[in-house]
Coordinates of C-alpha atoms (C1' of nucleotides) in Angstrom, one line a residue:
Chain D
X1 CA 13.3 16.4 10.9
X2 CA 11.2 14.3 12.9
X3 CA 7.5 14.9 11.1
X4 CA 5.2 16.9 13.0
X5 CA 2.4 15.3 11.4
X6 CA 2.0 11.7 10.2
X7 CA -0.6 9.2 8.3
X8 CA -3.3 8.2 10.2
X9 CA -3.3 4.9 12.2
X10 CA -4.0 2.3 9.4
X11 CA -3.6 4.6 6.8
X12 CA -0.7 5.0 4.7
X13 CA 1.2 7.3 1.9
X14 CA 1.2 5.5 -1.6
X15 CA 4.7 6.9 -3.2
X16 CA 6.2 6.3 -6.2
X17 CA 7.5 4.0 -7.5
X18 CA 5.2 2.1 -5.4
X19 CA 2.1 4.2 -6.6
X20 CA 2.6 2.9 -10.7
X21 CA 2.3 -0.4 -8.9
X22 CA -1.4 0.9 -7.6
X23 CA -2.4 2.2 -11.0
X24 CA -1.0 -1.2 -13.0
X25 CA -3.5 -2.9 -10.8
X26 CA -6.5 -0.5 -11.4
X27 CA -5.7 -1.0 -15.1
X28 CA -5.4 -4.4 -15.2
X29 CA -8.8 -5.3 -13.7
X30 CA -10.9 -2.3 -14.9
X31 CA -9.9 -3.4 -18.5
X32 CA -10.8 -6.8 -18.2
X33 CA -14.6 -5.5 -16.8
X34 CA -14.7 -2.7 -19.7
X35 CA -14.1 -6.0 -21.6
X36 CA -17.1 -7.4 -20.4
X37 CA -19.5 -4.9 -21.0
X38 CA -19.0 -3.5 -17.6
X39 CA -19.4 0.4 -17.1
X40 CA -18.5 2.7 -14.5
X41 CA -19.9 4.3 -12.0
X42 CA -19.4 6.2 -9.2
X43 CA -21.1 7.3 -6.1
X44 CA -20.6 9.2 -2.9
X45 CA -17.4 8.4 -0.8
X46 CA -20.0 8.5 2.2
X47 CA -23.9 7.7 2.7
X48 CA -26.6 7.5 4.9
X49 CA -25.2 5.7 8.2
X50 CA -28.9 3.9 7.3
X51 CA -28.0 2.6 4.1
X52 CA -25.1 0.6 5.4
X53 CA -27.1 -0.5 8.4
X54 CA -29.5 -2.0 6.5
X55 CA -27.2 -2.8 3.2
X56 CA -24.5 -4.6 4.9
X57 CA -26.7 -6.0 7.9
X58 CA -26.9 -5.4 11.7
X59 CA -25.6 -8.1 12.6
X60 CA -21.8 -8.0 10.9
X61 CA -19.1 -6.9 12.5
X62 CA -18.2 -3.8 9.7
X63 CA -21.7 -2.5 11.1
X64 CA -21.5 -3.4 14.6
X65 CA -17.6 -1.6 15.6
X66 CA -16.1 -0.7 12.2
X67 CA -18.0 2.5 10.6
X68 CA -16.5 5.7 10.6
X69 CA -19.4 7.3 11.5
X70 CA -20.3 11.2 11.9
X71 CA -23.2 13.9 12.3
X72 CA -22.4 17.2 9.7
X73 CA -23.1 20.6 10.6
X74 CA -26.9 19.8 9.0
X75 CA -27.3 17.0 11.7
X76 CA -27.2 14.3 9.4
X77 CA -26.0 11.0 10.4
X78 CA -23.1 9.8 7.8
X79 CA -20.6 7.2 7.4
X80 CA -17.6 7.1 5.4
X81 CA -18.5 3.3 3.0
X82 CA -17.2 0.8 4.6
X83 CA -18.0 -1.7 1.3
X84 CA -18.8 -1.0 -2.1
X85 CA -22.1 -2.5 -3.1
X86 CA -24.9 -0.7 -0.8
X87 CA -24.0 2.4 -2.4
X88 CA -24.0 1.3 -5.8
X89 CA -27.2 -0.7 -4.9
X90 CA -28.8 2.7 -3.8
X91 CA -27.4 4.4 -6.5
X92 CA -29.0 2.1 -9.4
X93 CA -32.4 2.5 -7.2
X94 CA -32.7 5.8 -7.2
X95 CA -32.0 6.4 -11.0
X96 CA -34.3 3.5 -11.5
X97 CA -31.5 1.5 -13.5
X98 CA -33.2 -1.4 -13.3
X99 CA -35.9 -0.5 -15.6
X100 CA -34.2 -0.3 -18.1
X101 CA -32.2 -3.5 -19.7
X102 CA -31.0 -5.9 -18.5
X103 CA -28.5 -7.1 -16.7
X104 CA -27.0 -3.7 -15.5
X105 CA -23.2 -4.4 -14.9
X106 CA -21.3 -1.6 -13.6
X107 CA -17.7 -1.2 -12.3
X108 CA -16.1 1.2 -9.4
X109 CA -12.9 2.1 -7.6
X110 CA -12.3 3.8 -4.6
X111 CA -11.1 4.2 -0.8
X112 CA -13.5 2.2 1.7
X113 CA -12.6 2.7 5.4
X114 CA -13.4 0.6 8.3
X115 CA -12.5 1.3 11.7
X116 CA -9.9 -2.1 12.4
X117 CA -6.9 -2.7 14.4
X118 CA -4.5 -2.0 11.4
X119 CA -2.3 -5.7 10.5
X120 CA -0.6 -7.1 7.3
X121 CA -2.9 -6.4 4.8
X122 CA -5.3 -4.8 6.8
X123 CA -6.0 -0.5 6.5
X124 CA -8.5 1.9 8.0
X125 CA -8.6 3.0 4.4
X126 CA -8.3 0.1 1.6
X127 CA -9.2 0.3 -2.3
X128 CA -11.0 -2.0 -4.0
X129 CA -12.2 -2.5 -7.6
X130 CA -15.8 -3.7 -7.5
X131 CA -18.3 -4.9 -10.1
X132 CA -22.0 -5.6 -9.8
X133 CA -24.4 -7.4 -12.2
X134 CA -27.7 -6.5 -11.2
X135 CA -31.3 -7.9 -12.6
X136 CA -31.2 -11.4 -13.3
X137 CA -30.5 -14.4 -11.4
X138 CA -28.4 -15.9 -14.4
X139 CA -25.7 -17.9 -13.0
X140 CA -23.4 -17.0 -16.2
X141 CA -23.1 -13.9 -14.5
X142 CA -21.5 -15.4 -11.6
X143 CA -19.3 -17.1 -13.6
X144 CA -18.1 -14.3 -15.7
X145 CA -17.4 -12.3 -12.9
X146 CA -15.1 -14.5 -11.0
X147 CA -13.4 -15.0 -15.0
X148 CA -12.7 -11.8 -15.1
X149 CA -11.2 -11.7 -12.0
X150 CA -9.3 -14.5 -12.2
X151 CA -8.1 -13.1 -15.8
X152 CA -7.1 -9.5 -14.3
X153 CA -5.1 -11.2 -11.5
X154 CA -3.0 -13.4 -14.7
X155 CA -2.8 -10.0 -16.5
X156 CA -0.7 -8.7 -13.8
X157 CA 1.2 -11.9 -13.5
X158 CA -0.4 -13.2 -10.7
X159 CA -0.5 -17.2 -9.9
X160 CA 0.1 -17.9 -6.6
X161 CA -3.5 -17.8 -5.6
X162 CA -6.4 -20.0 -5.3
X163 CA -10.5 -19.4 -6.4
X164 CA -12.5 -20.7 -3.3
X165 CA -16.1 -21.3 -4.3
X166 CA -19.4 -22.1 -2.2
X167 CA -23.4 -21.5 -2.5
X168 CA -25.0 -20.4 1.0
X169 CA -28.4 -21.0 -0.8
X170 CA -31.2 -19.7 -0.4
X171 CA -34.7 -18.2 1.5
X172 CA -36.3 -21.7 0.6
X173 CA -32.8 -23.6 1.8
X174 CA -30.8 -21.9 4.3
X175 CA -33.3 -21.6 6.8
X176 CA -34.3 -25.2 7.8
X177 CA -29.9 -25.1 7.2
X178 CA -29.1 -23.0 9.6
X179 CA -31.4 -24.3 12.3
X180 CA -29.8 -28.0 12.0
X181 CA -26.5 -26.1 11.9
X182 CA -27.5 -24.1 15.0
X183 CA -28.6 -27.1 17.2
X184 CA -25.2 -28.8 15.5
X185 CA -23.1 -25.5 17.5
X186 CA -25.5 -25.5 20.7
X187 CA -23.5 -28.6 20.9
X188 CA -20.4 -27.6 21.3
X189 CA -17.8 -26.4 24.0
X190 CA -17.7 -22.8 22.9
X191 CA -16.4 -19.7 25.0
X192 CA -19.0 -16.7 25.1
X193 CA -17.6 -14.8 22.0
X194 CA -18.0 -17.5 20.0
X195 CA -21.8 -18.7 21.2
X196 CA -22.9 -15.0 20.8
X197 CA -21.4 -15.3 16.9
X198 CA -23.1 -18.6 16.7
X199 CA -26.3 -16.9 17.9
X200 CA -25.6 -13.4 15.4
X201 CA -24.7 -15.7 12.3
X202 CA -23.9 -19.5 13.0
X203 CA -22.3 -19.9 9.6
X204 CA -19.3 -17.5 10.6
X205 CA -18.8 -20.1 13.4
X206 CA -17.3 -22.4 10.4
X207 CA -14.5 -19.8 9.4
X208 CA -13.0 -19.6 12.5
X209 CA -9.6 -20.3 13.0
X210 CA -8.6 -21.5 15.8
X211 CA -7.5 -25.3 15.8
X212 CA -9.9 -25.8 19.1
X213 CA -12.9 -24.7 16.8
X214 CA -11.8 -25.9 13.8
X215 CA -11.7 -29.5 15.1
X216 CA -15.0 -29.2 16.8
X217 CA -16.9 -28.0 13.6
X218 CA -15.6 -30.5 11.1
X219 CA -17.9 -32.9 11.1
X220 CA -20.3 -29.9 11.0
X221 CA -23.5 -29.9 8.6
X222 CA -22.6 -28.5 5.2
X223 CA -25.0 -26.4 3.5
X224 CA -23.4 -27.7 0.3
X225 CA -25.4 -31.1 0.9
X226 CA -28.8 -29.1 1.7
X227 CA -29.0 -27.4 -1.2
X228 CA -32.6 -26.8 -2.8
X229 CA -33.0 -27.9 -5.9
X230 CA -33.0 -24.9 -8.0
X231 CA -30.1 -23.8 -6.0
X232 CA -28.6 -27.0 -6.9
X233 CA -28.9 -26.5 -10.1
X234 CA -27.4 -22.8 -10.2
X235 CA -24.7 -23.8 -8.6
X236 CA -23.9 -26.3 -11.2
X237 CA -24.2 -24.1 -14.3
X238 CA -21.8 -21.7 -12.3
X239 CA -19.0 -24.5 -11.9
X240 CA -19.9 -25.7 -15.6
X241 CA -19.2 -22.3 -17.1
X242 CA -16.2 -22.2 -15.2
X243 CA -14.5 -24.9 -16.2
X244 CA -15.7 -24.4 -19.9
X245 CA -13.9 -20.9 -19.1
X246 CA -11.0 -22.7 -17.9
X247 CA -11.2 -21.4 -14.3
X248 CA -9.2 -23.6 -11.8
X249 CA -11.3 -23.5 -8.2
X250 CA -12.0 -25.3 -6.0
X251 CA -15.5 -25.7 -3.5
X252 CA -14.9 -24.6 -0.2
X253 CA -17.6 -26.2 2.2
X254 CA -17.0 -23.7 4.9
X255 CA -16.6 -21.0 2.9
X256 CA -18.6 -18.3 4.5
X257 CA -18.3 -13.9 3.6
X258 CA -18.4 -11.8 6.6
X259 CA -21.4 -9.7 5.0
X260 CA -25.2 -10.5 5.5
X261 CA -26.4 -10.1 2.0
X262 CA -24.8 -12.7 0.6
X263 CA -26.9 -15.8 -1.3
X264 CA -26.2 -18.5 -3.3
X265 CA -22.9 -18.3 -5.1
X266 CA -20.3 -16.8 -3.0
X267 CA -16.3 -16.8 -3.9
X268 CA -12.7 -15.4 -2.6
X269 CA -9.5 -15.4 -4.2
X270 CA -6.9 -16.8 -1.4
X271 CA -3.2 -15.4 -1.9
X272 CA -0.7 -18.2 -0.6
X273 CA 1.6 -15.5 0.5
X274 CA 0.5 -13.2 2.3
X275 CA -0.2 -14.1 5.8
X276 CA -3.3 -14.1 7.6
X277 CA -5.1 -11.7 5.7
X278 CA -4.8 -13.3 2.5
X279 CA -7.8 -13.2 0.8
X280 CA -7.7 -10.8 -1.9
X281 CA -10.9 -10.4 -3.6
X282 CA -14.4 -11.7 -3.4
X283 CA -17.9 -11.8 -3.9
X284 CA -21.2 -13.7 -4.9
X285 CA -24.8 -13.2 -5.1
X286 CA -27.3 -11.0 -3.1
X287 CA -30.6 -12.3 -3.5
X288 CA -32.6 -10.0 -1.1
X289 CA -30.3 -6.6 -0.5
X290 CA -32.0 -4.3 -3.4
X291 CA -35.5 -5.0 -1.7
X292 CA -33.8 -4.5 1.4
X293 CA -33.2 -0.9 0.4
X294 CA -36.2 -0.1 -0.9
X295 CA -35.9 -1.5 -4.5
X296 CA -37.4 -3.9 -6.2
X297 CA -37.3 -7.4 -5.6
X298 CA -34.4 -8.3 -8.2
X299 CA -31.1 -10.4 -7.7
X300 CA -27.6 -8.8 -8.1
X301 CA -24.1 -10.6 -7.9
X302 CA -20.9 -8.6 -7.2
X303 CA -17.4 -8.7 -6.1
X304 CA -14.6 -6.4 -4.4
X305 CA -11.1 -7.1 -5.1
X306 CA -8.8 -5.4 -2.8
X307 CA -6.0 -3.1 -4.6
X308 CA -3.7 -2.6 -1.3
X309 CA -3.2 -6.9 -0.6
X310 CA -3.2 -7.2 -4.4
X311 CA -0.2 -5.2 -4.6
X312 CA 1.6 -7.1 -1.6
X313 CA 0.3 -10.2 -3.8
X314 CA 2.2 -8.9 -6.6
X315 CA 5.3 -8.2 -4.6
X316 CA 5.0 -11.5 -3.1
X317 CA 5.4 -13.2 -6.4
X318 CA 8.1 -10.7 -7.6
X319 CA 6.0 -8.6 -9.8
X320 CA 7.0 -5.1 -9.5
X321 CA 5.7 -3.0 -12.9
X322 CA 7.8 -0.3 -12.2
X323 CA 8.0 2.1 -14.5
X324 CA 11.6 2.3 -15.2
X325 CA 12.1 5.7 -17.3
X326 CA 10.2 9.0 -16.7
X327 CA 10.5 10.5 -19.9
X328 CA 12.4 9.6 -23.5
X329 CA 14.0 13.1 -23.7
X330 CA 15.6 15.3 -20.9
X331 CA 17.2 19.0 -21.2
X332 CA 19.8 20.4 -19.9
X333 CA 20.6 23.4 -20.2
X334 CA 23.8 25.7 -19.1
X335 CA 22.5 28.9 -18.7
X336 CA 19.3 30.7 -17.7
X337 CA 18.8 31.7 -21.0
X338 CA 19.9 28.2 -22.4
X339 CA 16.6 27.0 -20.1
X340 CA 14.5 28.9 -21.2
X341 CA 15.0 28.2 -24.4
X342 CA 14.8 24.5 -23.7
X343 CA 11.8 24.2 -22.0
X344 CA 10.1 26.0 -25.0
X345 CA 11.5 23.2 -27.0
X346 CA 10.9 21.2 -24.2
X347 CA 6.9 21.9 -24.8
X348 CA 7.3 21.2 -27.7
X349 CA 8.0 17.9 -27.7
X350 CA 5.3 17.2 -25.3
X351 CA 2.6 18.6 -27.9
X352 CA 4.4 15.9 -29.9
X353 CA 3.4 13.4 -27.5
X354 CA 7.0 12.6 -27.0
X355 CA 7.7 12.3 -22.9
X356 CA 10.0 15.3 -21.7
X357 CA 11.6 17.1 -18.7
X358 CA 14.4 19.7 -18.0
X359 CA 16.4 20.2 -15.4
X360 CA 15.4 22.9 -13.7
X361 CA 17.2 25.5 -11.0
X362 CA 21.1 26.1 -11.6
X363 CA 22.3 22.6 -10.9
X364 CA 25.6 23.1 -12.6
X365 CA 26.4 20.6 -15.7
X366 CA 26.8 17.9 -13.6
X367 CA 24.1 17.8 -11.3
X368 CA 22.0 18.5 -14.6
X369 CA 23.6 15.5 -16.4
X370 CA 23.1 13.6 -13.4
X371 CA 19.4 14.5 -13.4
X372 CA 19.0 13.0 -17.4
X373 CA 21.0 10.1 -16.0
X374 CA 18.2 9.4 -13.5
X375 CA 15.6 10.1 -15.2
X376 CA 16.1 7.3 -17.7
X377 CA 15.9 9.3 -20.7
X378 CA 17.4 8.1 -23.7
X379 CA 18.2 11.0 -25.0
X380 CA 19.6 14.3 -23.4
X381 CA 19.4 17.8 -25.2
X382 CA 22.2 19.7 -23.7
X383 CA 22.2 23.6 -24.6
X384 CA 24.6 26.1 -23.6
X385 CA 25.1 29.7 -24.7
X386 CA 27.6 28.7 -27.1
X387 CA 24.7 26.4 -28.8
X388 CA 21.8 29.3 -29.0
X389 CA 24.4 31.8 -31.0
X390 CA 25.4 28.7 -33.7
X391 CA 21.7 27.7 -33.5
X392 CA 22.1 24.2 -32.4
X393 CA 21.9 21.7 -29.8
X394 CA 23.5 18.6 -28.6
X395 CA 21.8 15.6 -28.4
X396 CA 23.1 12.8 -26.2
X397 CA 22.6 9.6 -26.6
X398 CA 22.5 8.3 -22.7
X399 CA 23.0 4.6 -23.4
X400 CA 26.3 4.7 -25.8
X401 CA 27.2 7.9 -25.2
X402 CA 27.1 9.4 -28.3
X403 CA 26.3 12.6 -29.6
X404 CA 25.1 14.5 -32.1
X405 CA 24.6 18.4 -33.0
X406 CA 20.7 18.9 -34.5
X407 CA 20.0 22.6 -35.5
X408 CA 17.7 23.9 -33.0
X409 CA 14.8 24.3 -35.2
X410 CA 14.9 21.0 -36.1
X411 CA 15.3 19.3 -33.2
X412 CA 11.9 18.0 -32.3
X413 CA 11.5 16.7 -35.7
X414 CA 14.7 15.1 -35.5
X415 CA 13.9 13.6 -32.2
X416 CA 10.5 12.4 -33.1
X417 CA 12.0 10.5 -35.9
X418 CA 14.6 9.2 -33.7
X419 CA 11.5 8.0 -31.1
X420 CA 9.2 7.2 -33.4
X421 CA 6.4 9.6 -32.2
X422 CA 4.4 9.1 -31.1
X423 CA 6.8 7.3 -28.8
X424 CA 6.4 3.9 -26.7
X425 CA 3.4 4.7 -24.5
X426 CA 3.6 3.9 -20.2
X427 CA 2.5 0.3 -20.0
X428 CA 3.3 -0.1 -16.8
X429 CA 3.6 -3.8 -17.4
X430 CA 6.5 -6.0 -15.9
Chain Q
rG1 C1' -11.3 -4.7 21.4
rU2 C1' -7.2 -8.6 23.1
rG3 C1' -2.0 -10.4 23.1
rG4 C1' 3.5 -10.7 21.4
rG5 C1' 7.6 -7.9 19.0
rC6 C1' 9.7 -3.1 17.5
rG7 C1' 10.5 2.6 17.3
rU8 C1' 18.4 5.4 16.5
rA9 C1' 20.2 9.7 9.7
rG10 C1' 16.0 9.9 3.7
rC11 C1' 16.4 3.9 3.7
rU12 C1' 18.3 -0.8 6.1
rC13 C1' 20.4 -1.3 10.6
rA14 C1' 24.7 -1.5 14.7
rG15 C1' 25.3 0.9 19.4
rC16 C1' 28.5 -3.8 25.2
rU17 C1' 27.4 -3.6 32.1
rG18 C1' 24.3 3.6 31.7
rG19 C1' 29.9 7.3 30.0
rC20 C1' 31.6 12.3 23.5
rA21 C1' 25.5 9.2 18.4
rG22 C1' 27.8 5.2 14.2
rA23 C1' 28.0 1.9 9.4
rG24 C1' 26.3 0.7 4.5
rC25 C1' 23.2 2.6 0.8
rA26 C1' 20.9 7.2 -0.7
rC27 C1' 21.8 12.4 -1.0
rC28 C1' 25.1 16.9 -1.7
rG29 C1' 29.9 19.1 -3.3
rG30 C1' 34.6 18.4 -5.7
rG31 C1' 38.2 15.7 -9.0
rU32 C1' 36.2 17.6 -14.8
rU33 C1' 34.4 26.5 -15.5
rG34 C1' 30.5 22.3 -22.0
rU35 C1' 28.8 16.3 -20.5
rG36 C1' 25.7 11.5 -16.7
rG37 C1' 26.5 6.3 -15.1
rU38 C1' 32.0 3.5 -13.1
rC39 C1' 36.1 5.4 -10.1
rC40 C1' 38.6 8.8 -6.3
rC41 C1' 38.2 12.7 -2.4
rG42 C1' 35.1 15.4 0.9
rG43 C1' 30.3 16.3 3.7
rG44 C1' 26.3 13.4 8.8
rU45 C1' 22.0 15.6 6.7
rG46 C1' 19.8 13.3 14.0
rU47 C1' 14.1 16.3 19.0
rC48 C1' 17.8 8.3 19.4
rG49 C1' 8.9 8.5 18.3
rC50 C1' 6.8 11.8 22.2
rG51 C1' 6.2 13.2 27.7
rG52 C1' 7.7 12.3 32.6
rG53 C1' 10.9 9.7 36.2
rU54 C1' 15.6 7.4 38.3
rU55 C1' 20.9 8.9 37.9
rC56 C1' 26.7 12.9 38.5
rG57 C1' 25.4 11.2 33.6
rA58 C1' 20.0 7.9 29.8
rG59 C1' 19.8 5.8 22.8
rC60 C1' 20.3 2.0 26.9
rC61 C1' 16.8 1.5 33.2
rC62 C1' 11.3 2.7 35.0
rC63 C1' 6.2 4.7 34.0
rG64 C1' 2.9 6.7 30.5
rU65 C1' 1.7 7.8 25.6
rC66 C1' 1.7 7.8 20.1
rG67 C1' 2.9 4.9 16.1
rC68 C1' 4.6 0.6 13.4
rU69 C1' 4.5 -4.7 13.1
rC70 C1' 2.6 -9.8 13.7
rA71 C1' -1.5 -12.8 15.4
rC72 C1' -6.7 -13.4 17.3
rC73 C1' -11.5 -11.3 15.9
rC74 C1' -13.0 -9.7 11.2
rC75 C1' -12.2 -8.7 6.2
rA76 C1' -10.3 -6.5 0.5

RNA sequence: GUGGGCGUAGCUCAGCUGGCAGAGCACCGGGUUGUGGUCCCGGGUGUCGCGGGUUCGAGCCCCGUCGCUCACCCCA
């Protein structure tokens, strides 16, 4: 039995009950951006290798080793996204979006796959939900996205987390920045990888690690302290607004994203549980990335929240939203002809909206009884030859025990009543 | 890409110094030919990840390989 095949390395099979975990999660933070006035969108599950070159930068790490990258038959040079917001960017350029009003806020879900040496929390192929506000620099925007976040993660239950929360700045302030930070590092006693990081992007030289680093960089320059003015000052209306929101955070001096685009406002959600790769969601503000692909010059803010470590998040904290019943109503029948007959009834109570399965093949009574046990059903309708000549059924209550004979043509009426159609919908909810 | 740990039944795992592959749960059948769960009885469902090697004999030892896992790097 040994499988011939299995799931790619990194990848992995998403089975139920697991898999109403996945869609709680889904629900619970595209509802909170529909909410917000956010709509969705969806682009190509691969682009131009180009587009993410220049979208995500040359210099990162997802660009540099991670792209699944491949020529089709046309010769074409394409790469399965690695991240969210380039193609979403492209996509809003190229159907000229941003001429129209403003701010555009759109939402997305979907597989992104990076080439990585799998690890908790870490997949060749990882879902996120993502949201982008694109067109104006307001830093209410910034705000409301990391609310709604923060709000989608308490719908599902979620508290064991922490909202990190940073600016980088900007063209006028990061510059004269990161030079006093990179004389800061030329400093230091550094092994190789680490002075060619410095050299690539000296900020990512602040996230690092190890203790031996970590205790080198702390008295490090901040760029916190070197904001600009105006930067300053957008900073501040962000972390007003979020405390009017009632947002806990707290400012992260090092906090630094691993992609190029980022400006200003940047922000990850932290699980406490979950290992090393604990962060499960984040964002900020791109400042120069639309006119970096070919747009016009206009400010955007985003975020990606990743389904896959949200779910271990959940199960972390004991939040399982199982579904615990398949259907209300569950037939079994005793004969062929007895099954028949119920799965017409059967369809009927589905175009009553009512939930509703059979047992199907020739189970025997028992193993069909069995089946209505499992599949939660409150109520089975058990029909045998005997039943189809009187013109009845038996409906069982599963939960006393009790039951009751309905005539068969007024069994879905009687069962609707009984359920209340239409019945209790699938929450999904804890 | 680098380093540590681990691959035995559907799942969780035991298996001594190399000597007939096991347990619990799950699953299937029966006890009950028209009634599930609890209970009782019965059933092992297996390429011991894969490929070589050593040996009279390998789940166990050696080499390789694939995968999982944890960490670095990086990130959701």
């Amino acid at each position: 039995m040994t499988a011939r095949f299995q799931a790619p390395k990194g990848t992995y099979d998403l089975l139920p009950p697991r898999s109403a975990l996945f869609l709680a999660v889904v629900q619970a933070l595209t509802t909170r951006l529909a909410r917000a006035g956010y709509e969705h969108v969806q682009t190509p599950i691969f682009e131009d290798t180009a587009l993410f070159e220049r979208g995500v930068g040359e210099s990162t790490d997802v660009v540099q080793k991670e792209m699944y990258t491949f020529t089709d038959r046309g010769g074409r040079s394409l790469t399965l996204r690695p991240e969210g917001t380039a193609g979403v960017m492209r996509a809003v350029i190229e159907h000229h979006l941003l001429d129209g009003a403003l701010p555009v806020k759109l939402w997305y879900t979907g597989p992104n796959f990076r080439y990585e040496q799998p690890q908790s929390g870490r997949y060749r192929q990882h879902t996120q939900v993502g949201a982008e506000a694109v067109g104006l620099d307001d830093p209410l925007l910034d705000a409301e996205l990391i609310a709604v976040a923060d709000a989608g993660f308490r719908d599902l239950g979620l508290s064991d987390y922490v909202v990190k929360l940073a600016s980088l700045g900007c063209g006028q302030c990061r510059p004269p920045y990161r030079e006093a930070l990179t004389s800061f590092l030329a400093g230091l006693d550094l092994d190789a990888a680490t002075r060619e990081r410095a050299r690539l992007n000296p900020l990512r030289v602040l996230d690092d690690k190890r203790p031996e680093v970590k205790a080198q960089v702390a008295e490090a320059p901040v760029m916190l302290d070197a904001l600009c003015e105006s930067c300053a000052e957008h900073f501040a209306v962000v972390r007003r607004a979020l405390d009017s929101f009632g947002v806990h955070y707290e400012i992260d001096r090092f906090l630094v994203r691993g992609l190029d685009y980022y400006t200003r406002t940047t922000f990850e959600f932290v699980h406490n549980r979950l290992g090393a790769q604990a962060s499960i969601g984040g964002g900020g503000r791109y400042d120069g990335l639309i006119a970096e692909l070919g747009g016009p010059s206009a400010s955007g803010v985003g975020f990606g929240l990743g389904v896959d470590r949200i779910m271990l998040a959940c199960e972390a904290e004991g939040l399982t939203p199982y579904q615990d019943s398949r259907v209300d109503v569950f037939g079994v029948g005793l004969s062929a002809a007895a099954r028949e007959r119920l799965a017409e009834i059967v369809d009927h109570l589905r175009r009553r909206e009512m939930r509703a399965d059979l047992s199907y093949g020739d189970r025997g009574l028992k193993g069909a009884m069995r089946g209505a046990d499992r599949s939660g059903a409150q109520y089975a309708l058990v029909l045998g030859d005997r039943d189809i000549e009187a013109g009845v059924a038996q409906v069982k209550d599963l939960q006393d025990g009790t039951q009751e004979q309905v005539r068969i043509d007024e069994v879905v009426e009687y069962l609707a009543n009984r359920l209340g159609a239409p019945p209790r919908r699938i929450s999904g909810g804890a």
